[in-house]
Coordinates of C-alpha atoms in Angstrom, one line a residue:
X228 CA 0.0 0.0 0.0
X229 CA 1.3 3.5 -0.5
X230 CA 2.7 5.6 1.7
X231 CA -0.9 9.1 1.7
X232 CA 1.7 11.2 1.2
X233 CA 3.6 9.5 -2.1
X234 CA 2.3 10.7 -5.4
X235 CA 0.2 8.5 -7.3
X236 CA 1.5 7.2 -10.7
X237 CA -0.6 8.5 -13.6
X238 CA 0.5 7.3 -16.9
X239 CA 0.5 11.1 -18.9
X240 CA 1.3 10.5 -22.5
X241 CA -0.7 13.9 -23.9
X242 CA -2.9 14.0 -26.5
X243 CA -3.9 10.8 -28.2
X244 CA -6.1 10.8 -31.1
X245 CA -9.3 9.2 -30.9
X246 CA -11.9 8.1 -32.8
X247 CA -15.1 8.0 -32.2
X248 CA -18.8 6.7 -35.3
X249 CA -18.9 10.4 -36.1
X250 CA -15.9 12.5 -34.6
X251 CA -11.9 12.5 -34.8
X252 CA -10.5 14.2 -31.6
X253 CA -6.9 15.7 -32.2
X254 CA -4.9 17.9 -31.1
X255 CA -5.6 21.7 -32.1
X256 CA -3.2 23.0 -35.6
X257 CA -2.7 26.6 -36.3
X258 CA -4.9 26.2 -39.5
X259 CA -7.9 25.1 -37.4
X260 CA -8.3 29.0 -36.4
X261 CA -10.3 30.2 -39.0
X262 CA -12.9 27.8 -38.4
X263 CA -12.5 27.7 -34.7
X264 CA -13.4 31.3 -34.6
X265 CA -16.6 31.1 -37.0
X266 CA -17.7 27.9 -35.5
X267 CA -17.4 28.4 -31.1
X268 CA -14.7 30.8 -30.4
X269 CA -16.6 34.0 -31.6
X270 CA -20.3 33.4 -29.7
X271 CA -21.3 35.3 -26.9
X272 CA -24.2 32.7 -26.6
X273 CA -21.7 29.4 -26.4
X274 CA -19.1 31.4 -24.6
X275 CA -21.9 32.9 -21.6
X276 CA -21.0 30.3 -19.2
X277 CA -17.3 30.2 -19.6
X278 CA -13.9 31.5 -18.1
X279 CA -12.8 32.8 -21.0
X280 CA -14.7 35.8 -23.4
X281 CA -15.8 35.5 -27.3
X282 CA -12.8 36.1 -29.6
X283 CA -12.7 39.7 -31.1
X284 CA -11.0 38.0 -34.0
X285 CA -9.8 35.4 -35.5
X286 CA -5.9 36.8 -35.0
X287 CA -6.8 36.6 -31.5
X288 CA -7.9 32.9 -31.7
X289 CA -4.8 32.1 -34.0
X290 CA -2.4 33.7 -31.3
X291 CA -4.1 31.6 -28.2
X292 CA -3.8 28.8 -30.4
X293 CA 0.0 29.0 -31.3
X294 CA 0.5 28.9 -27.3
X295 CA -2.1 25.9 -26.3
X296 CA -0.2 24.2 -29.2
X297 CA 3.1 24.7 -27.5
X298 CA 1.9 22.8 -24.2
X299 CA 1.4 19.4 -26.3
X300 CA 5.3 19.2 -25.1
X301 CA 4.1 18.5 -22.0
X302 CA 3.2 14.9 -21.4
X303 CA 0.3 15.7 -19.1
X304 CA -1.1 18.1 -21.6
X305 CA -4.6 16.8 -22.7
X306 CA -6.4 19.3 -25.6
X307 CA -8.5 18.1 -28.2
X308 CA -10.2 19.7 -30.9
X309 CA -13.5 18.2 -31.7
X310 CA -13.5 17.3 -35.6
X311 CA -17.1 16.2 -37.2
X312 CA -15.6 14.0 -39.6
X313 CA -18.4 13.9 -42.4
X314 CA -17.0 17.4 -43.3
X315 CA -13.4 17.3 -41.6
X316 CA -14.3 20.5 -39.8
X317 CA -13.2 21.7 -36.0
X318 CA -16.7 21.6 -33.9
X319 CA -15.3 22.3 -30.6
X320 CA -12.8 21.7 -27.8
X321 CA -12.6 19.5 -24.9
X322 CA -9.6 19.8 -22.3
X323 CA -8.4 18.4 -18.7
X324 CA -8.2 21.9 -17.3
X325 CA -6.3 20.7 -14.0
X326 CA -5.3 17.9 -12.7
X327 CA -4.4 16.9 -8.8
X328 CA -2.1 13.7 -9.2
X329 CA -1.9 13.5 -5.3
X330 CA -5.6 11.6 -5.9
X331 CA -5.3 10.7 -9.5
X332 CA -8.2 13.4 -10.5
X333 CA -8.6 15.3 -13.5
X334 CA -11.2 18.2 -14.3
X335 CA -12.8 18.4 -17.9
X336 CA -14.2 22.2 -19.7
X337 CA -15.3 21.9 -22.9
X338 CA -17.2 24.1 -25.3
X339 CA -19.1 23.0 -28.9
X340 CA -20.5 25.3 -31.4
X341 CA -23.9 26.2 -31.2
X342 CA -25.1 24.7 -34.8
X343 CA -23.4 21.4 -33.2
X344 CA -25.8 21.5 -30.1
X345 CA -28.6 18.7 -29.2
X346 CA -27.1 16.5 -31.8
X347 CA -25.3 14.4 -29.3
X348 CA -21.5 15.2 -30.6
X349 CA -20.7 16.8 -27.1
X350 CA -22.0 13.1 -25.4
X351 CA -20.2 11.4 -27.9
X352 CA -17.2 12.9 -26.8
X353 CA -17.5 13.1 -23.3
X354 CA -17.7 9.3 -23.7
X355 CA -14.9 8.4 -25.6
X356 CA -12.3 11.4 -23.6
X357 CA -13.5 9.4 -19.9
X358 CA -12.9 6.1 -21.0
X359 CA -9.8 7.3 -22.3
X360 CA -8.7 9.2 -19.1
X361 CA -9.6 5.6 -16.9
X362 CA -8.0 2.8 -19.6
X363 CA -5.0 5.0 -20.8
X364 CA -4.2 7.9 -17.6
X365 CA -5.1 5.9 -15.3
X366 CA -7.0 8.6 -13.3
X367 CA -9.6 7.6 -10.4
X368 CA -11.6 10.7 -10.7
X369 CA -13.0 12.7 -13.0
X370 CA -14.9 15.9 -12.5
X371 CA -16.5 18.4 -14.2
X372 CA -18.3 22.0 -13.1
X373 CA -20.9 23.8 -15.0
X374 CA -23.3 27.0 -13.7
X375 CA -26.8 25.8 -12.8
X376 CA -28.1 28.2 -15.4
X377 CA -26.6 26.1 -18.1
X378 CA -28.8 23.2 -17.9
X379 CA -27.5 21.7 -21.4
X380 CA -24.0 20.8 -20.1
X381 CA -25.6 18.9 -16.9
X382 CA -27.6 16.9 -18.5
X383 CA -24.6 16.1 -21.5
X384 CA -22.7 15.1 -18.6
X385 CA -25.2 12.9 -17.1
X386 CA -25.5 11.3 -20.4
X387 CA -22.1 10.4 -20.1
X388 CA -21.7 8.6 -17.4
X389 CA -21.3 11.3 -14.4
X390 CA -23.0 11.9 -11.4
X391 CA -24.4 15.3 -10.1
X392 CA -22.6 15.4 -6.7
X393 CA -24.1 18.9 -5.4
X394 CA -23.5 22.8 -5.6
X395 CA -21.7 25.6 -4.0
X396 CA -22.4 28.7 -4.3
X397 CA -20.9 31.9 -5.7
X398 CA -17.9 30.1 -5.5
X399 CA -16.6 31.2 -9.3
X400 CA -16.5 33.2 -11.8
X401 CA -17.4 33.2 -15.4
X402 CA -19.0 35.4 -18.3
X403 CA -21.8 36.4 -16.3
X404 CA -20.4 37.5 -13.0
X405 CA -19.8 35.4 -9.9
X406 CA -22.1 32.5 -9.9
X407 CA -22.7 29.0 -8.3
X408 CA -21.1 25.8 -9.8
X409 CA -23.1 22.2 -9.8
X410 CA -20.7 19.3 -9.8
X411 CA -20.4 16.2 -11.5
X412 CA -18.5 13.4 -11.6
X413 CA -17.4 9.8 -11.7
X414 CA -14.8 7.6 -10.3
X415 CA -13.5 4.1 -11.5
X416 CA -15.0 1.9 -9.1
X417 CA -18.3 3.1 -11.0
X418 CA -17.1 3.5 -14.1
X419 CA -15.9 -0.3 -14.1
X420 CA -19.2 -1.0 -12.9
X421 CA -21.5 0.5 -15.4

């Protein structure tokens, strides 16, 4: 048994590709910017319940891209862009946005582009990234947080697998001020058991 205090062993090996019936997750390229920016990146109405605002521009989106493309050095890096594959075009994003190795855990954000919404795509992915995270990582844990008032993402989440766990409020801060976050998640034992 370990020692509480050792780190836990993760196995990080960045961003794989994956395939899913209708979507190719891979990493983000330079070129995706363009369609990045038309397709997610540049809506107020997909952006409202995130950390970060709606792109001004595609420049902007191409400069935050050539850094987030400069952290797929890092092993424990995990940043995919969501590609429909019927038309070979970049949907929307999906990321571990932290990570706490002490207890194996891993926290997802992701965004999708309005025009891609109630089509499952987002479930679809969410699927394919947690089995992924448990078979190839290793993790025990993962979690995700949305804002109450976006009632989409809780029930995506559901759909894939996690659990609503409870709320806390004005604990964060996103596009709309201070608000509450609902969490959800799932953890291995249950995963293997589903």
């Amino acid at each position: 048994m370990k020692n509480i205090m050792e780190a836990c062993d993760m196995n990080h090996c960045g961003t794989q590709e994956i395939e899913s019936e209708r979507l190719l997750l891979r990493k983000f390229e330079e070129n995706d910017a363009e369609l990045m920016y038309k397709n997610w990146a540049n809506d107020t109405e997909v952006t409202q319940f995130l950390t970060w605002p709606a792109h001004e521009s595609s420049d902007e989106t191409r400069s935050l891209l050539k850094n987030g493309i400069l952290s797929y050095e890092d092993p424990d890096t995990y940043r995919w862009c969501i590609v429909l594959k019927e038309t070979g075009e970049p949907i929307g994003s999906i990321s571990v946005v932290s990570i706490s190795t002490r207890v194996e855990s891993v926290e997802l954000g992701y965004c999708i582009g309005k025009e891609y919404w109630n089509k499952g795509f987002m479930t679809e992915t969410l699927k394919e990234i947690v089995f992924f995270l448990f078979k190839d990582i290793g993790v025990n844990r993962i979690e995700a947080h949305v804002d109450p008032r976006n009632a989409g993402s809780g029930k995506v989440l559901e759909k894939s697998g996690l659990t609503y766990t409870g709320l806390r409020r004005q604990v964060a801060i996103n596009n709309t001020g201070l608000c509450d976050i609902m969490t959800y998640e799932i953890i291995r034992q249950d995963y293997s058991s589903l």
